Amino acid sequence: RKEVEQDPGPFNVPEGATVAFNCTYSNSASQSFFWYRQDCRKEPKLLMSVYSSGNEDGRFTAQLNRASQYISLLIRDSKLSDSATYLCVVNNNYGQNFVFGPGTRLSVLP
Amino acid sequence: EPEVTQTPSHQVTQMGQEVILRCVPISNHLYFYWYRQILGQKVEFLVSFYNNEISEKSEIFDDQFSVERPDGSNFTLKIRSTKLEDSAMYFCASSDAGATYNSPLHFGNGTRLTVT
């Protein structure tokens, strides 16, 4: 099983739509979880950390289910500027290492 | 907002040559990382560095790779004898409290390495 897996995508949605991304991780001892976004040929940028109780930042909501080793990201009222690849990132608790998922590409269409 | 800076933005080199990629992490951060991303593929961990030594490295980080923090600000990645398959975007990142403390990575803009 791969360390971090994500919905393969791509997701093509109209402006204003709600879209959800899923991520699973294999290391049950992982403690730190993040969503990053990456624009084409650019560096990953932190979108939000994911906390145990779930957290929201404007139109973005992240959820963590430790029992199922599952993380989700919900984007409401999608904007054209949300078009990017969304990366699920989890720490490898055996060391100082963050593991990236393969990413899910989102295209928001006018 | 403090930034991680990387130079050069693009490096072209011939196979077998040595390259040094440079990074200036955020000044109060203690953990430093190199990742790479081959075009169209996922971001892959290379090495982490803390307290002036390597704390973890991946299988990719073989004997041709080395890292150094030569002074209080720079963090470098050296590839001794480049191969065609080393062509990728190399990202430097730093964090203040490390992977187990929910402290996120802050990335530089990357260096695109092209080996011909």
Short mmCIF file of C-alpha atoms in Angstrom, two decimals:
data_model
loop_
_atom_site.label_atom_id
_atom_site.label_comp_id
_atom_site.label_asym_id
_atom_site.label_seq_id
_atom_site.Cartn_x
_atom_site.Cartn_y
_atom_site.Cartn_z
CA ARG A 1 0.00 0.00 0.00
CA LYS A 2 1.32 3.44 -0.93
CA GLU A 3 2.02 5.79 1.95
CA VAL A 4 -0.37 8.51 0.83
CA GLU A 5 -3.06 8.00 -1.79
CA GLN A 6 -5.45 10.52 -3.29
CA ASP A 7 -8.38 10.60 -5.68
CA PRO A 8 -6.80 10.31 -9.12
CA GLY A 9 -8.76 13.13 -10.72
CA PRO A 10 -8.87 15.32 -12.64
CA PHE A 11 -11.95 17.06 -11.34
CA ASN A 12 -13.62 19.45 -13.77
CA VAL A 13 -16.31 21.50 -12.05
CA PRO A 14 -18.27 24.67 -12.89
CA GLU A 15 -17.76 27.86 -10.94
CA GLY A 16 -19.77 27.84 -7.75
CA ALA A 17 -19.72 24.08 -7.36
CA THR A 18 -18.76 22.22 -4.22
CA VAL A 19 -15.99 19.68 -4.63
CA ALA A 20 -14.47 17.19 -2.21
CA PHE A 21 -11.08 15.50 -2.30
CA ASN A 22 -10.13 12.38 -0.41
CA CYS A 23 -6.81 11.15 0.88
CA THR A 24 -5.78 8.01 2.75
CA TYR A 25 -2.51 7.36 4.54
CA SER A 26 -0.88 4.13 5.61
CA ASN A 27 1.08 5.11 8.73
CA SER A 28 -1.26 4.92 11.71
CA ALA A 29 1.29 6.78 13.86
CA SER A 30 1.26 9.91 11.68
CA GLN A 31 0.50 13.05 13.63
CA SER A 32 0.67 15.96 11.21
CA PHE A 33 -1.61 16.46 8.24
CA PHE A 34 -1.80 19.23 5.68
CA TRP A 35 -3.36 20.22 2.41
CA TYR A 36 -1.18 22.08 -0.05
CA ARG A 37 -2.01 23.46 -3.45
CA GLN A 38 0.39 23.48 -6.35
CA ASP A 39 0.00 25.54 -9.48
CA CYS A 40 1.63 24.32 -12.66
CA ARG A 41 5.45 24.35 -12.37
CA LYS A 42 5.31 26.22 -9.07
CA GLU A 43 6.17 25.28 -5.53
CA PRO A 44 3.59 23.69 -3.21
CA LYS A 45 1.89 26.28 -1.02
CA LEU A 46 0.24 25.52 2.30
CA LEU A 47 -3.52 25.66 2.05
CA MET A 48 -4.35 24.50 5.55
CA SER A 49 -3.32 22.24 8.37
CA VAL A 50 -5.78 19.47 9.30
CA TYR A 51 -6.73 19.14 12.93
CA SER A 52 -8.38 16.21 14.69
CA SER A 53 -11.63 18.06 15.27
CA GLY A 54 -11.81 19.27 11.68
CA ASN A 55 -11.25 22.85 10.71
CA GLU A 56 -12.53 25.47 8.34
CA ASP A 57 -10.90 28.39 6.59
CA GLY A 58 -13.38 30.40 4.58
CA ARG A 59 -14.63 28.21 1.74
CA PHE A 60 -12.30 25.35 2.68
CA THR A 61 -13.06 22.62 5.21
CA ALA A 62 -10.68 19.85 6.21
CA GLN A 63 -11.60 16.70 8.08
CA LEU A 64 -9.49 13.98 9.65
CA ASN A 65 -10.62 10.48 10.52
CA ARG A 66 -7.79 8.77 12.39
CA ALA A 67 -9.62 5.46 12.73
CA SER A 68 -9.98 5.16 8.97
CA GLN A 69 -6.70 6.98 8.25
CA TYR A 70 -8.54 9.32 5.97
CA ILE A 71 -8.37 13.06 5.29
CA SER A 72 -10.73 15.13 3.22
CA LEU A 73 -10.84 18.63 1.77
CA LEU A 74 -14.10 20.32 0.83
CA ILE A 75 -14.15 23.43 -1.33
CA ARG A 76 -17.40 25.35 -1.46
CA ASP A 77 -18.38 27.94 -4.06
CA SER A 78 -15.44 27.10 -6.33
CA LYS A 79 -13.64 29.98 -8.01
CA LEU A 80 -11.64 29.95 -11.23
CA SER A 81 -8.59 30.70 -9.09
CA ASP A 82 -9.06 27.42 -7.21
CA SER A 83 -7.83 25.57 -10.30
CA ALA A 84 -4.67 23.79 -9.17
CA THR A 85 -3.38 20.44 -7.98
CA TYR A 86 -4.24 19.68 -4.36
CA LEU A 87 -1.65 17.74 -2.41
CA CYS A 88 -2.29 15.72 0.72
CA VAL A 89 0.77 15.75 3.01
CA VAL A 90 1.35 13.53 6.03
CA ASN A 91 4.33 13.20 8.30
CA ASN A 92 6.22 9.94 8.54
CA ASN A 93 6.35 9.47 12.27
CA TYR A 94 9.48 7.37 12.04
CA GLY A 95 11.50 10.44 11.22
CA GLN A 96 11.59 14.03 10.11
CA ASN A 97 9.92 13.47 6.83
CA PHE A 98 6.76 14.68 5.15
CA VAL A 99 5.22 12.39 2.56
CA PHE A 100 3.27 13.84 -0.34
CA GLY A 101 0.37 12.24 -2.11
CA PRO A 102 0.32 12.25 -5.91
CA GLY A 103 -2.15 15.13 -5.95
CA THR A 104 -5.62 15.66 -7.36
CA ARG A 105 -5.98 18.16 -10.15
CA LEU A 106 -8.93 20.54 -10.07
CA SER A 107 -10.11 22.63 -12.99
CA VAL A 108 -12.86 25.13 -12.27
CA LEU A 109 -14.62 26.05 -15.48
CA PRO A 110 -16.44 29.32 -16.23
CA GLU B 1 6.14 37.39 5.24
CA PRO B 2 9.48 35.53 5.54
CA GLU B 3 10.37 33.42 2.52
CA VAL B 4 12.59 30.54 1.54
CA THR B 5 14.75 31.62 -1.36
CA GLN B 6 16.44 29.36 -3.88
CA THR B 7 19.07 30.02 -6.52
CA PRO B 8 19.42 29.58 -9.39
CA SER B 9 15.88 29.33 -10.71
CA HIS B 10 17.10 27.24 -13.66
CA GLN B 11 20.32 25.29 -14.04
CA VAL B 12 21.38 23.51 -17.19
CA THR B 13 24.30 21.13 -16.92
CA GLN B 14 25.94 18.34 -18.85
CA MET B 15 25.78 14.76 -17.68
CA GLY B 16 28.63 13.97 -15.31
CA GLN B 17 29.04 17.53 -14.09
CA GLU B 18 28.66 18.63 -10.49
CA VAL B 19 25.92 21.07 -9.53
CA ILE B 20 25.21 22.94 -6.32
CA LEU B 21 21.71 24.13 -5.60
CA ARG B 22 21.42 26.86 -3.02
CA CYS B 23 18.75 27.73 -0.52
CA VAL B 24 18.27 30.29 2.21
CA PRO B 25 15.67 28.95 4.66
CA ILE B 26 13.50 31.15 6.83
CA SER B 27 15.81 32.58 9.47
CA ASN B 28 14.26 31.21 12.66
CA HIS B 29 13.50 27.77 11.24
CA LEU B 30 15.44 24.77 12.48
CA TYR B 31 14.48 21.97 10.08
CA PHE B 32 15.52 21.97 6.47
CA TYR B 33 14.52 19.74 3.60
CA TRP B 34 15.16 19.00 -0.03
CA TYR B 35 12.43 17.55 -2.22
CA ARG B 36 12.37 16.95 -5.92
CA GLN B 37 9.61 16.69 -8.49
CA ILE B 38 10.17 15.12 -11.87
CA LEU B 39 7.88 16.73 -14.44
CA GLY B 40 4.39 15.31 -14.18
CA GLN B 41 5.18 13.24 -11.09
CA LYS B 42 4.72 13.57 -7.36
CA VAL B 43 6.84 15.55 -4.93
CA GLU B 44 9.49 13.18 -3.53
CA PHE B 45 11.43 13.51 -0.30
CA LEU B 46 15.21 13.56 -0.58
CA VAL B 47 16.66 14.57 2.77
CA SER B 48 15.96 16.36 6.03
CA PHE B 49 18.54 18.23 8.07
CA TYR B 50 18.51 19.32 11.69
CA ASN B 51 21.15 20.47 14.13
CA ASN B 52 23.82 20.42 11.43
CA GLU B 53 23.31 16.85 10.42
CA ILE B 54 21.12 14.72 8.22
CA SER B 55 18.14 13.44 10.20
CA GLU B 56 16.63 11.31 7.46
CA LYS B 57 17.24 10.54 3.81
CA SER B 58 15.40 8.61 1.14
CA GLU B 59 16.60 5.90 -1.21
CA ILE B 60 16.94 8.55 -3.90
CA PHE B 61 19.57 10.35 -1.81
CA ASP B 62 22.50 8.12 -2.70
CA ASP B 63 26.24 8.77 -2.53
CA GLN B 64 26.16 11.27 -5.35
CA PHE B 65 24.07 13.63 -3.24
CA SER B 66 25.24 15.66 -0.28
CA VAL B 67 23.90 18.56 1.77
CA GLU B 68 25.67 21.22 3.71
CA ARG B 69 24.91 24.23 5.82
CA PRO B 70 28.17 26.09 5.32
CA ASP B 71 27.18 29.15 7.33
CA GLY B 72 24.27 30.38 9.39
CA SER B 73 21.99 31.04 6.46
CA ASN B 74 22.67 28.87 3.41
CA PHE B 75 21.60 25.26 2.89
CA THR B 76 22.99 23.57 -0.20
CA LEU B 77 22.35 20.41 -2.17
CA LYS B 78 25.26 19.07 -4.21
CA ILE B 79 24.92 16.48 -6.93
CA ARG B 80 28.41 15.20 -7.68
CA SER B 81 28.00 13.59 -11.09
CA THR B 82 24.67 14.40 -12.64
CA LYS B 83 22.68 11.89 -14.63
CA LEU B 84 19.93 12.49 -17.14
CA GLU B 85 17.39 11.19 -14.65
CA ASP B 86 18.36 13.90 -12.16
CA SER B 87 16.48 16.38 -14.34
CA ALA B 88 13.70 17.66 -12.10
CA MET B 89 12.49 20.61 -10.05
CA TYR B 90 14.32 20.69 -6.74
CA PHE B 91 12.51 22.34 -3.85
CA CYS B 92 14.07 23.47 -0.62
CA ALA B 93 11.78 23.77 2.40
CA SER B 94 12.06 24.68 6.03
CA SER B 95 9.90 24.39 9.13
CA ASP B 96 10.23 25.72 12.63
CA ALA B 97 9.35 22.67 14.69
CA GLY B 98 9.68 19.57 12.57
CA ALA B 99 7.38 16.97 11.09
CA THR B 100 5.92 15.56 14.29
CA TYR B 101 4.68 18.88 15.69
CA ASN B 102 2.18 19.86 13.02
CA SER B 103 4.61 22.46 11.78
CA PRO B 104 4.13 22.91 8.04
CA LEU B 105 6.77 23.10 5.37
CA HIS B 106 7.50 26.42 3.71
CA PHE B 107 8.87 25.98 0.21
CA GLY B 108 11.16 27.99 -1.96
CA ASN B 109 10.33 28.68 -5.61
CA GLY B 110 12.46 25.74 -6.72
CA THR B 111 15.42 25.21 -9.03
CA ARG B 112 14.70 23.55 -12.34
CA LEU B 113 17.66 21.30 -13.12
CA THR B 114 18.08 20.16 -16.71
CA VAL B 115 20.78 17.58 -17.39
CA THR B 116 21.72 17.20 -21.05
#
